[in-house]
XYZ file of C-alpha atoms in Angstrom:
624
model
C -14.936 10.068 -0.915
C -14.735 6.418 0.466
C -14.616 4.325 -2.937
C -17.375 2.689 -5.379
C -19.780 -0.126 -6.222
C -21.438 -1.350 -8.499
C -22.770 -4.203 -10.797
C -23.085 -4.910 -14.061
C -25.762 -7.695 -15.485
C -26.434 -8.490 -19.250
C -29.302 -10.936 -18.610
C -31.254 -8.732 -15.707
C -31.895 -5.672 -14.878
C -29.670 -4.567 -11.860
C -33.270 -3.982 -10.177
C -33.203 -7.180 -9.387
C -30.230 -6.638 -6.952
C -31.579 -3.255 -5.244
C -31.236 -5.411 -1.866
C -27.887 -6.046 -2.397
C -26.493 -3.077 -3.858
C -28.470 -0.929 -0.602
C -26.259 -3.321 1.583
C -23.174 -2.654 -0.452
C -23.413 0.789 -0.635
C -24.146 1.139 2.836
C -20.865 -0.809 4.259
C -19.126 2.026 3.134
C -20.874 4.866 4.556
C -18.755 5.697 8.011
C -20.975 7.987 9.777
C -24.420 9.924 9.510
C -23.397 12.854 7.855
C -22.201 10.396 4.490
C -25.438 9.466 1.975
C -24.713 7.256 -0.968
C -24.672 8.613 -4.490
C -26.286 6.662 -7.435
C -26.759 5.823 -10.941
C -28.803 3.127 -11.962
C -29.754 2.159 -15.949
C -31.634 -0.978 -16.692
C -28.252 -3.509 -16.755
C -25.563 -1.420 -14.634
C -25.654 0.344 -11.782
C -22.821 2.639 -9.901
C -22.847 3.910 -6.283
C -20.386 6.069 -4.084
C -20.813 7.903 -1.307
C -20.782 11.738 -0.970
C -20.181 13.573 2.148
C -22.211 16.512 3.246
C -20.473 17.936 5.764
C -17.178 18.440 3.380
C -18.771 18.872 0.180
C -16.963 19.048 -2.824
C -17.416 20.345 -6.756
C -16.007 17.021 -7.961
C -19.076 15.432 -9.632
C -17.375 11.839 -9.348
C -20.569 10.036 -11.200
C -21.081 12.037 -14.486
C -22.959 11.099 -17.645
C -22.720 12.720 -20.635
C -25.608 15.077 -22.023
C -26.717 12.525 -24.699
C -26.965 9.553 -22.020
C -24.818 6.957 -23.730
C -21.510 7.717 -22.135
C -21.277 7.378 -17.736
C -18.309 6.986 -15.586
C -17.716 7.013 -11.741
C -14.283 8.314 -10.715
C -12.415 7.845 -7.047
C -9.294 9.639 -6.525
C -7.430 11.991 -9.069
C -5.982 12.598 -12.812
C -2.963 15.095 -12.088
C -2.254 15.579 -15.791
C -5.626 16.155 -16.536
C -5.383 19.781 -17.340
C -2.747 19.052 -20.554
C -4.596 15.978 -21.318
C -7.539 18.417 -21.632
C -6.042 19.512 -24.933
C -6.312 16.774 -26.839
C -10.072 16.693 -26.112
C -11.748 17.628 -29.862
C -14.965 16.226 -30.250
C -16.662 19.185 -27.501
C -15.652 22.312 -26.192
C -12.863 21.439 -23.656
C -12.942 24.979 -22.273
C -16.628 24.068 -20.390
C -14.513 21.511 -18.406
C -12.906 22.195 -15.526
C -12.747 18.752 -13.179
C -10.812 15.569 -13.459
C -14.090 13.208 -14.058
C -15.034 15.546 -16.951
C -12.158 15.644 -18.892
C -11.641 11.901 -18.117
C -15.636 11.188 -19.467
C -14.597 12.927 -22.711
C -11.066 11.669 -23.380
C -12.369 7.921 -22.781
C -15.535 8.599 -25.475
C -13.119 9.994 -27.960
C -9.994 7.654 -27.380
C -11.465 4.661 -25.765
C -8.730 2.626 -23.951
C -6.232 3.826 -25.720
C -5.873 6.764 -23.791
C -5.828 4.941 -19.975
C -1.799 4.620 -20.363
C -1.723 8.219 -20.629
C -3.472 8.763 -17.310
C -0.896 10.590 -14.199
C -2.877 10.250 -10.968
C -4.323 8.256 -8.259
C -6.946 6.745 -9.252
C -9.810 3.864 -9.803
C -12.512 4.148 -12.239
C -15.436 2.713 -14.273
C -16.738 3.798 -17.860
C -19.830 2.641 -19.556
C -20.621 3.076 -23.076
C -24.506 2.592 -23.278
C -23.868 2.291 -27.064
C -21.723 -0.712 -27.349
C -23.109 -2.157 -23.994
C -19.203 -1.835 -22.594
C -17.652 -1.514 -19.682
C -14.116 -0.672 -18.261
C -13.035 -0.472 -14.766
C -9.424 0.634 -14.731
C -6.441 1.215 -11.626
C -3.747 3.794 -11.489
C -0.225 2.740 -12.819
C 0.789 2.217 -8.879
C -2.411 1.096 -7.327
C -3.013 3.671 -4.825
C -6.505 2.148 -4.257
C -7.837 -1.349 -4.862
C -10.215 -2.417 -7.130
C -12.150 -5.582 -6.499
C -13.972 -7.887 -8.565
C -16.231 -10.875 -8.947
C -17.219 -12.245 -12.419
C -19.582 -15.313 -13.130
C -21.683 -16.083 -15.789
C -22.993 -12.555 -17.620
C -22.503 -10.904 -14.420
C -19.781 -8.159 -12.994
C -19.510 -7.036 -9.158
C -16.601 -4.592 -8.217
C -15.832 -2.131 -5.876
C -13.035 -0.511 -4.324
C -13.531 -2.596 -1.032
C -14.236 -6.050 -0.776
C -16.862 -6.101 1.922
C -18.809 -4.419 -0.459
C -18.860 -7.398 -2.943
C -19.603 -9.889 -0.037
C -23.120 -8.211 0.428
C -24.381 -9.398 -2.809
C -25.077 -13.186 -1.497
C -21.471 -14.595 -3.108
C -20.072 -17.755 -1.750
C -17.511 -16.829 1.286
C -14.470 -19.282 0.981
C -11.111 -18.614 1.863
C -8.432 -18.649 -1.179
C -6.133 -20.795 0.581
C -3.104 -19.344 -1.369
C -3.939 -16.225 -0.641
C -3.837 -17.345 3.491
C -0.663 -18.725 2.536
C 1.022 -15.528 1.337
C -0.656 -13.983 3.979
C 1.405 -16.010 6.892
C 4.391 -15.176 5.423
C 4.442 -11.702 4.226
C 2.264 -10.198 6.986
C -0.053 -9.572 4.031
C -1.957 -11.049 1.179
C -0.436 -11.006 -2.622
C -0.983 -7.560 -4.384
C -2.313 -10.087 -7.250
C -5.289 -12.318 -5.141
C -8.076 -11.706 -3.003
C -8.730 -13.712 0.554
C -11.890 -14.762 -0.678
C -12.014 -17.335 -3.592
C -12.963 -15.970 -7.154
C -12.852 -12.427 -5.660
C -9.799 -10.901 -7.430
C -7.993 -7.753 -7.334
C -7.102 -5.813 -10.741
C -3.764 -5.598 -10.916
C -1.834 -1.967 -10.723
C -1.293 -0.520 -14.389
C -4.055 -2.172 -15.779
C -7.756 -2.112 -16.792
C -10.589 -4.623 -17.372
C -13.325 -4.812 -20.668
C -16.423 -6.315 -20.222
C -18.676 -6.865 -22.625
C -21.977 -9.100 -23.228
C -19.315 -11.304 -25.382
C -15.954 -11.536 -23.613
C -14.050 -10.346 -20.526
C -10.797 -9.417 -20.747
C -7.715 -7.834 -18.556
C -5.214 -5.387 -20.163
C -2.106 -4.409 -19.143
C -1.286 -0.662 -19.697
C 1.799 0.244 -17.396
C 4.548 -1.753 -15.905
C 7.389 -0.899 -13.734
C 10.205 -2.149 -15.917
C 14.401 -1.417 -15.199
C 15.267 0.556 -18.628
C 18.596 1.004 -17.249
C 20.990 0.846 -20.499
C 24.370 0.763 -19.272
C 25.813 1.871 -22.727
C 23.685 5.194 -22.186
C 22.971 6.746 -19.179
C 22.369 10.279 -17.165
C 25.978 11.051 -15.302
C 25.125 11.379 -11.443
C 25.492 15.256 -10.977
C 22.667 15.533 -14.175
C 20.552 12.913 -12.856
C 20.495 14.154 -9.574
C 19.210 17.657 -11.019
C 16.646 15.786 -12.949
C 15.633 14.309 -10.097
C 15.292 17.372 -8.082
C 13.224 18.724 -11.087
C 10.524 16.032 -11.601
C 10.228 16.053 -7.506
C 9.433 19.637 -7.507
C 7.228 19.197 -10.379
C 5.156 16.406 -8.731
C 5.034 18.354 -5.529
C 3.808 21.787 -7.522
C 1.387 19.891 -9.452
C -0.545 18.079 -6.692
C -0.651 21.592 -4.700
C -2.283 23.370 -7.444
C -5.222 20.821 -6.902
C -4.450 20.908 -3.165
C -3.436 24.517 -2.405
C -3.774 23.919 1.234
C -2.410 20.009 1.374
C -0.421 19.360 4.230
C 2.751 17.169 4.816
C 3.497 14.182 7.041
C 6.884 14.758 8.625
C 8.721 12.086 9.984
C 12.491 13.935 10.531
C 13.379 11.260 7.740
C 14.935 11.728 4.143
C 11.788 11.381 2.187
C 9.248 13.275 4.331
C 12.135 16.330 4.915
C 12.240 16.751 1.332
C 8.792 16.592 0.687
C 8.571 19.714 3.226
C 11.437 21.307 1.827
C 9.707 21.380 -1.952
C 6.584 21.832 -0.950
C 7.333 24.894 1.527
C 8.189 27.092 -1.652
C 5.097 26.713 -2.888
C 3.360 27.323 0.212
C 4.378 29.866 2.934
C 2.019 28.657 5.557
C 2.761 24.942 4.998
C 1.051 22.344 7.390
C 3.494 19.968 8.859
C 2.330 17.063 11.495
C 4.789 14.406 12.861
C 4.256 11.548 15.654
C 6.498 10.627 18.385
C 6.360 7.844 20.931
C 6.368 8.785 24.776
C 7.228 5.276 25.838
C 10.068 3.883 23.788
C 12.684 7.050 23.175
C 14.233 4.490 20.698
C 11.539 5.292 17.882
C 10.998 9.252 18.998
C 12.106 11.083 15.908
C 9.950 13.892 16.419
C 13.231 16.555 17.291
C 14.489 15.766 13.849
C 11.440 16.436 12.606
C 11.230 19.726 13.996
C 14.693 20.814 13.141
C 13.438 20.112 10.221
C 10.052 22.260 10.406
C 11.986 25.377 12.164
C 13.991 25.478 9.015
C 11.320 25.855 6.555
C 9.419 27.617 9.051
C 6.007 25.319 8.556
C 2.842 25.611 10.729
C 4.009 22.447 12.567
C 2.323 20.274 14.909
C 4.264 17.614 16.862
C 2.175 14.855 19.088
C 3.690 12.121 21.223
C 1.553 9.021 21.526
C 1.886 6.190 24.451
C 1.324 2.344 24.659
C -1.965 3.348 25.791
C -3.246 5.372 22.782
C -1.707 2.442 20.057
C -4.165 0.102 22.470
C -6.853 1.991 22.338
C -6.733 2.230 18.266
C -6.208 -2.004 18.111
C -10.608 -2.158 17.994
C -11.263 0.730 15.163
C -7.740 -0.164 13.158
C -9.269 -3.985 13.249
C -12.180 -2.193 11.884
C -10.793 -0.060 8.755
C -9.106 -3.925 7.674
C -10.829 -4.965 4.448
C -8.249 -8.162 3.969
C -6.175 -9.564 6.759
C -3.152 -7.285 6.938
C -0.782 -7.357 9.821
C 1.409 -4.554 9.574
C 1.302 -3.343 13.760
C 2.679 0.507 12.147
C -1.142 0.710 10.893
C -1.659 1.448 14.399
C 0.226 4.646 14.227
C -0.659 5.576 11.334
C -4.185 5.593 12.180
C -3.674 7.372 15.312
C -1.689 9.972 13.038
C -4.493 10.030 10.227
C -6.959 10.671 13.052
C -5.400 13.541 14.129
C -4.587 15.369 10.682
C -8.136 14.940 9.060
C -9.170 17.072 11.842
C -6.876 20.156 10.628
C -6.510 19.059 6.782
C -8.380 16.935 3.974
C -4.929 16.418 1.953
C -1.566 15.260 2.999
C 1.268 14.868 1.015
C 4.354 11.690 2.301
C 7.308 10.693 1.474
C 6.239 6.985 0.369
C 7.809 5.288 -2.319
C 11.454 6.570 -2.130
C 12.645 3.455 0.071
C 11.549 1.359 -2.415
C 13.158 3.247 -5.367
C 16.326 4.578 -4.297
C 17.651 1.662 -1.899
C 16.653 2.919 1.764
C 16.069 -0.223 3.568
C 18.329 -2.278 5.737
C 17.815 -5.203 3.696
C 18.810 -2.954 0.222
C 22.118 -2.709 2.463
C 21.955 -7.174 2.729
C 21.574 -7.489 -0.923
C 24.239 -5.465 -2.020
C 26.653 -7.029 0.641
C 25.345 -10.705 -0.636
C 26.360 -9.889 -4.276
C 29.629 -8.298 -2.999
C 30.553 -10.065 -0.441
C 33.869 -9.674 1.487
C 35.383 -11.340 4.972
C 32.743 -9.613 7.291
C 30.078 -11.103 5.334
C 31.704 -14.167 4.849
C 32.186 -14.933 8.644
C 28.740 -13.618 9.772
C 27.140 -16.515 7.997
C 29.666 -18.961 8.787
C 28.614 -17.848 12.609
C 24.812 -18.756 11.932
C 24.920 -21.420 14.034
C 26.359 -19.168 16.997
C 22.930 -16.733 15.916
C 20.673 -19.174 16.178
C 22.010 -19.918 20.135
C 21.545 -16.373 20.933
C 18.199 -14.864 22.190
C 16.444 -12.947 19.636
C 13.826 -10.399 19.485
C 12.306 -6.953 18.376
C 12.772 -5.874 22.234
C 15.754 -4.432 22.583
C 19.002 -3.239 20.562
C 21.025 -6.449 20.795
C 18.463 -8.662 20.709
C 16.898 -7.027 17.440
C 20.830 -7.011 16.205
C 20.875 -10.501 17.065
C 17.583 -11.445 15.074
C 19.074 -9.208 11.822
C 22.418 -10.672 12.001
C 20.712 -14.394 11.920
C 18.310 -13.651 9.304
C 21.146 -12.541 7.124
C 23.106 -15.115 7.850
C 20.176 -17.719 7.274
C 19.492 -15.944 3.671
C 23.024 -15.340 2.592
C 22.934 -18.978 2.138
C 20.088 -18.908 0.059
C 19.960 -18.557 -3.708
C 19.138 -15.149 -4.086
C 15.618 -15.896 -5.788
C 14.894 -17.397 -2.194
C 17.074 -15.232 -0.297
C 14.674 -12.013 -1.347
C 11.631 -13.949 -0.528
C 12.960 -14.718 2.860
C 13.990 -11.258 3.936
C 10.918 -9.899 2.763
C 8.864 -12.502 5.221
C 8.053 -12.502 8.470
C 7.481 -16.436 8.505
C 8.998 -19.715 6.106
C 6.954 -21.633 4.105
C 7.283 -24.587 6.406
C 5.893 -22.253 9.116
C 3.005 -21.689 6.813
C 2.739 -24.970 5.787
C 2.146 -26.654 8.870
C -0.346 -24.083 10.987
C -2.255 -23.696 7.916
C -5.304 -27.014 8.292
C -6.779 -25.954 4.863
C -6.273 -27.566 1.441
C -3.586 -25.778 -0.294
C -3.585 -24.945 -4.347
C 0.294 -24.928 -3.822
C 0.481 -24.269 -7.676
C -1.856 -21.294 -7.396
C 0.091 -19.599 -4.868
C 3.465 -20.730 -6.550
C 2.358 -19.107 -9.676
C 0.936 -15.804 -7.699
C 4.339 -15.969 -5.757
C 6.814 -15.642 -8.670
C 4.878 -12.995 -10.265
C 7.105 -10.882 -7.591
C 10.162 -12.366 -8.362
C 12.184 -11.108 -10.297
C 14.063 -13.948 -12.353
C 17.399 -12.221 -13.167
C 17.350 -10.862 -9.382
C 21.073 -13.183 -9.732
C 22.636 -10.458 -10.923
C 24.355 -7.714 -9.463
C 21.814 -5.256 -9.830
C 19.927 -3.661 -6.546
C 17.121 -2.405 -9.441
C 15.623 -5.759 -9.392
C 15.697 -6.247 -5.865
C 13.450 -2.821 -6.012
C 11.810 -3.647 -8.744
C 10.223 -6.627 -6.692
C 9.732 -4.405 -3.814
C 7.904 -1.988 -5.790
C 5.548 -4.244 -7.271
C 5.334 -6.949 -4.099
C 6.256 -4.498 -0.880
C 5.063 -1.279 -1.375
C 1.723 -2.675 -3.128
C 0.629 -5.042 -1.025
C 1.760 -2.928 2.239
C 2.563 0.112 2.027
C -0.028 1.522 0.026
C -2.363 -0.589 1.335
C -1.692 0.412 5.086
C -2.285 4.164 3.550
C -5.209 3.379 1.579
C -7.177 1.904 4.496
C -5.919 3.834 7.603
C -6.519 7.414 5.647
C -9.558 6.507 4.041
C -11.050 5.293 7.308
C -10.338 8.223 8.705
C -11.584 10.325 5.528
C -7.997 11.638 4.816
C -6.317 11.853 1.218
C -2.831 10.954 1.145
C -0.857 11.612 -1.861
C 2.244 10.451 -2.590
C 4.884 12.627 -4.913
C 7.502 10.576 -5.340
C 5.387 8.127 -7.148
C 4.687 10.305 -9.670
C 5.434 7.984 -13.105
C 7.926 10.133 -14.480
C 10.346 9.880 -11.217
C 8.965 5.912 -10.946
C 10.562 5.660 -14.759
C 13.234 7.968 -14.544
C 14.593 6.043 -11.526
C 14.071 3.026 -13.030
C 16.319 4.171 -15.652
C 19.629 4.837 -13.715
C 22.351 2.191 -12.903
C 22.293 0.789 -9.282
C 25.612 2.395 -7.781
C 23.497 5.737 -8.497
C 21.498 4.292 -5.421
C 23.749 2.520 -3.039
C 27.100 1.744 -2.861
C 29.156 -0.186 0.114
C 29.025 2.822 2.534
C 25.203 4.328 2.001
C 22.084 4.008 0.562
C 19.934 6.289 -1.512
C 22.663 8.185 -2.475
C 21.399 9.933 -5.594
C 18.844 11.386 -3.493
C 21.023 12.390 -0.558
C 22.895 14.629 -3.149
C 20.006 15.955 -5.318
C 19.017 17.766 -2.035
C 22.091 18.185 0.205
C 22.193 21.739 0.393
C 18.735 21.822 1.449
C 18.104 19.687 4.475
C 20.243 19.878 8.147
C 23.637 17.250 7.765
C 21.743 15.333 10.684
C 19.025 14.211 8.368
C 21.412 12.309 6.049
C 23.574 10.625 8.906
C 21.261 9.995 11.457
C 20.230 5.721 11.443
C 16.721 4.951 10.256
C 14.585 3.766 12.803
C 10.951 3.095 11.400
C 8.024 2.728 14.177
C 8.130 -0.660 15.947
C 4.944 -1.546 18.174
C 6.131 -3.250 21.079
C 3.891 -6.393 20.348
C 6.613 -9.051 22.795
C 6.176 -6.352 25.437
C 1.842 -5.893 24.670
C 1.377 -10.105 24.810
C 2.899 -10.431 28.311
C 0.969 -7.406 29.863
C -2.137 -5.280 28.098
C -2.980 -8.124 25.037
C -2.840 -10.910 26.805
C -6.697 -10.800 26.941
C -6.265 -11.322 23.048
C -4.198 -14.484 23.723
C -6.646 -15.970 26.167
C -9.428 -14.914 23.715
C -12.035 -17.059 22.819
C -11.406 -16.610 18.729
C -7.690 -18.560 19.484
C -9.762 -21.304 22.116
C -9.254 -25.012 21.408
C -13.011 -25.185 20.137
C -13.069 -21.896 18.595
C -9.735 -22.957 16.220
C -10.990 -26.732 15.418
C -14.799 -25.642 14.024
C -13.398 -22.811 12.589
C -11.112 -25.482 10.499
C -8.520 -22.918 9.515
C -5.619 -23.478 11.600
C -3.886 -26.168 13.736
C -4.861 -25.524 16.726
C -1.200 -27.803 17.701
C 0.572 -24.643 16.210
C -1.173 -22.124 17.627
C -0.450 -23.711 21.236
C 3.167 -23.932 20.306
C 3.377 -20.060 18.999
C 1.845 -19.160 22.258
C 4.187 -21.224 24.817
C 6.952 -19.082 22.391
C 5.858 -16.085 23.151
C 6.935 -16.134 26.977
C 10.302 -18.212 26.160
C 13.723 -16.417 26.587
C 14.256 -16.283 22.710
C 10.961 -15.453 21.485
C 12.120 -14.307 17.971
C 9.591 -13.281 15.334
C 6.554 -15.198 17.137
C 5.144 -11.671 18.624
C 4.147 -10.792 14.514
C 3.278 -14.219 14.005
C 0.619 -14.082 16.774
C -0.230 -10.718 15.698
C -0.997 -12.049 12.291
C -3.038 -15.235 13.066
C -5.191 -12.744 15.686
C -5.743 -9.725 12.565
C -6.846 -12.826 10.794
C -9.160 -14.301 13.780
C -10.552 -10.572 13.985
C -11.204 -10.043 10.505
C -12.980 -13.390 10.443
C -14.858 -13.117 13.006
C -16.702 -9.809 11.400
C -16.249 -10.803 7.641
C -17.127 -14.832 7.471
């Protein structure tokens, strides 16, 4: 499936918009073997779009027998087979699929039981009866869930194109830009486009003919008690056990679900898990020919001989990342800038030919500590000499070239970036390390009006006010809610579903997302390594390499593409002198100054700045 429309009207028939909604529903239909899938009653009106070539006994739209009761479903309930026993009001033993037992839970417990709900998932429910509606997203927000409400009128969807076919007005949310030249990405809590906006994770919204309103229904909260606590040898077996539960539990919907393996942490004990439960496990990792720097793909097989998976290792070149810029440009519903969406789309491409279901390690960096800048953070709250003298030397950093193009020069760009935010307060300091660009950067290439106190109050929704203390669980507590929303999941939302892939993600099941919430920070990193508490839950089952080994990530050599292979995007007309002033966005001053960057000695961060301002000039171009 590739997501939902639909439109909801309590002073016209949705009739009225048949032009529209064909437009909508046909934006998301990807090829010719895809036809859209309806239901239409007087006032409301769902679509989705079914796929005949891979069909599938999921009846996503379903209405109950009596007519009053419909609901459109995209993605999965993963408890739904013990939620299926508190189903009383009709024989539960006649249902079978996830949109069936979800139709009859919501009729017989309303909202009341959404908070309940274990999956990945985004739905709408209409009760014909009390002229209702409720579209709801998953605790995490695997999938977005758009919306635009004037008047007596409702327009959501699970992509936002769709909602710009039904004739709305197309500004630009100028706070939302503003995030966007920071982060890389727009806000997990506001849309590009003005009065579009994005349901939050964990939450659900009621419609009716009188009021609107959003509810809250899940939050990732620290309920770390320091009086009461797991020791670390117990919590590290609990840990092992809810893993191996969420792993078991998505391959008894997904027998034949395969696994990304990346030769890291996460992804090696995803395969490890999942390989007892299936003897002829799928595994599928990506290497790079051109830049032996980011080739993991030997740990990756170590890690495959050992479980002895069906595994499939490919090496890409600069070449085939080029080649995906066009269709990854394509799959963007919002501005995102994230160059690893180019691998991952190359990757997604690849799998959905040999599997519909992938299972990835996501979500553990953010939980258990497993990022560099987890490693900053802890040093800034304890700091000692080294730390000390490395920001008293910022002014040395600043002297020395900087860049993602090498070793030293990357070393020199992370040792002046912490140096720069060790001097911050650490409210700041997060925000900092989590952009790509400053506010003053933002500030002055950005020629639009800015609601400053729009995006300021959007902003701090992500930061965490006792972040002061020393406690890394608010550091990840921001990252789950700001990082790994607004990215990561997003970059896996679009790339897989544009390539018709489902990628599920078991260590953000919500009983490990609480029960990691609940243990004290040393648990995950201490002054010598990070994510410890998972390194020992599963020690004795991965190869010692795994643990030690430096992460690497997948850089896309973007310095390297501008001088050579995208310099046609430079000299493009979308970043000309004319196109940039009657476009009105950007100053045009500050483009021509990121450019002359680009080919200096000490080109620092301007490669994803560039790449940023030229998503946005793409996405533009096809969307406005």
């Amino acid at each position: 499936m590739s997501g939902f429309c639909g439109i909801i009207d309590f002073e016209k028939s949705v009739s009225e918009y048949s032009n529209y909604l064909e437009k909508s529903i046909s934006i998301l239909i990807n090829n010719n073997s895809e036809k859209p899938n309806l239901f239409i009653d007087n006032n409301i009106a769902f679509a989705n779009i079914k796929n005949e070539q891979k069909p599938t006994n999921q009846k996503n739209i379903i209405t109950s027998q009596d007519e009053n009761y419909s609901l459109i479903l995209e993605g999965y309930i993963f408890n739904s087979k013990s939620l299926k026993n508190e189903i009383t009001k009709t024989d539960k033993n006649k249902l079978s699929e996830d949109a069936e037992i979800l139709l009859f839970l919501l009729i017989e417990y309303g909202e009341q039981i959404i908070e309940k709900l274990n999956g990945n998932f985004v739905f709408a429910f209409f009760n014909n009866k009390t002229k209702t509606l409720i579209i709801s997203r998953d605790h995490m927000g695997f999938k977005n869930l758009f919306y635009y409400h004037d008047n007596k009128r409702l327009i959501f969807s699970t992509e936002l194109k769709a909602i710009l076919q039904f004739n709305i007005p197309k500004e630009i949310n100028s706070a939302a830009l503003f995030s966007y030249l920071q982060l890389n990405y727009v806000l997990p809590n506001i849309s590009i486009i003005q009065n579009i906006n994005k349901l939050e994770a964990g939450s659900f919204l009621k419609i009716s003919e009188e009021k609107v309103e959003v509810k809250s229904f899940y939050k990732i909260n620290s309920s770390f008690n320091p009086e009461n606590y797991d020791d670390f040898d117990l919590a590290s077996s609990k840990l092992r056990q809810l893993l191996s539960n969420s792993i078991e539990n998505k391959l008894e919907k997904f027998p034949d679900a395969s696994c990304f393996l990346s030769g890291g942490i996460d992804s090696s004990i995803i395969v490890a898990l999942a390989s007892k439960f299936n003897n002829n496990l799928k595994t599928f990792s990506i290497g790079y020919k051109d830049l032996d720097f980011f080739d993991e793909t030997q740990f990756a097989e170590k890690v495959a001989k050992k479980f002895k998976t069906n595994h499939t290792s490919f090496k890409i070149t600069n070449q085939d990342l080029l080649n995906k810029i066009e269709s990854t440009f394509t799959n963007l519903d919002e501005p995102f800038a994230d160059s690893s969406a180019l691998a991952l789309n190359i990757l997604s491409e690849y799998v959905s030919k040999h599997s519909s279901v992938v299972l990835g390690g996501d979500g553990a960096d953010e939980m258990f500590a497993g990022y560099n800048k987890h490693t900053a953070h802890f040093q800034s709250s304890y700091a000692g000499t080294k730390e000390k003298i490395a920001a008293a030397l910022n002014p040395l950093w600043k002297m020395v070239p900087k860049s993602r193009s090498s070793k030293m020069s990357n070393f020199a760009r992370q040792l002046d970036r912490f140096a720069t935010g060790y001097k911050l307060n650490p409210n700041d300091r997060y925000w900092f390390w989590a952009s790509i660009g400053t506010e003053e950067y933002a500030k002055n290439i950005l020629n639009l009006e800015l609601d400053y106190s729009q995006y300021s109050a959007k902003k701090h929704k992500y930061i965490n006010r006792d972040i002061c203390l020393k406690d890394i669980n608010n550091v990840l507590l921001n990252d789950m809610n700001l990082v790994l929303q607004g990215d990561m999941l997003i970059k896996l939302s679009t790339m897989s579903s544009g390539n018709r892939l489902k990628i599920l993600a078991p260590f953000l099941d919500k009983n490990i997302v609480d029960y990691a919430f609940s243990l004290p920070p040393h648990f995950k990193i201490n002054s010598t390594s990070k994510k410890r508490i998972l390194k020992t839950a599963f020690q004795d089952l991965l190869p010692s390499e795994i643990f030690t080994r430096p992460k690497h990530g997948f850089e896309v050599p973007l310095q390297m593409w501008f001088k050579k292979d995208l310099k046609y995007l430079i000299n493009d007309v979308i970043l000309s002198e004319e196109f940039i002033l009657n476009q009105g966005v950007f100053n045009y001053d500050e483009i021509l100054k990121l450019k002359q960057k680009l080919n200096t000695p000490n080109p620092q961060d301007s490669p994803s700045k560039m790449w940023a301002i030229i998503v946005f000039q793409k996405w533009w171009t096809k969307h406005m």
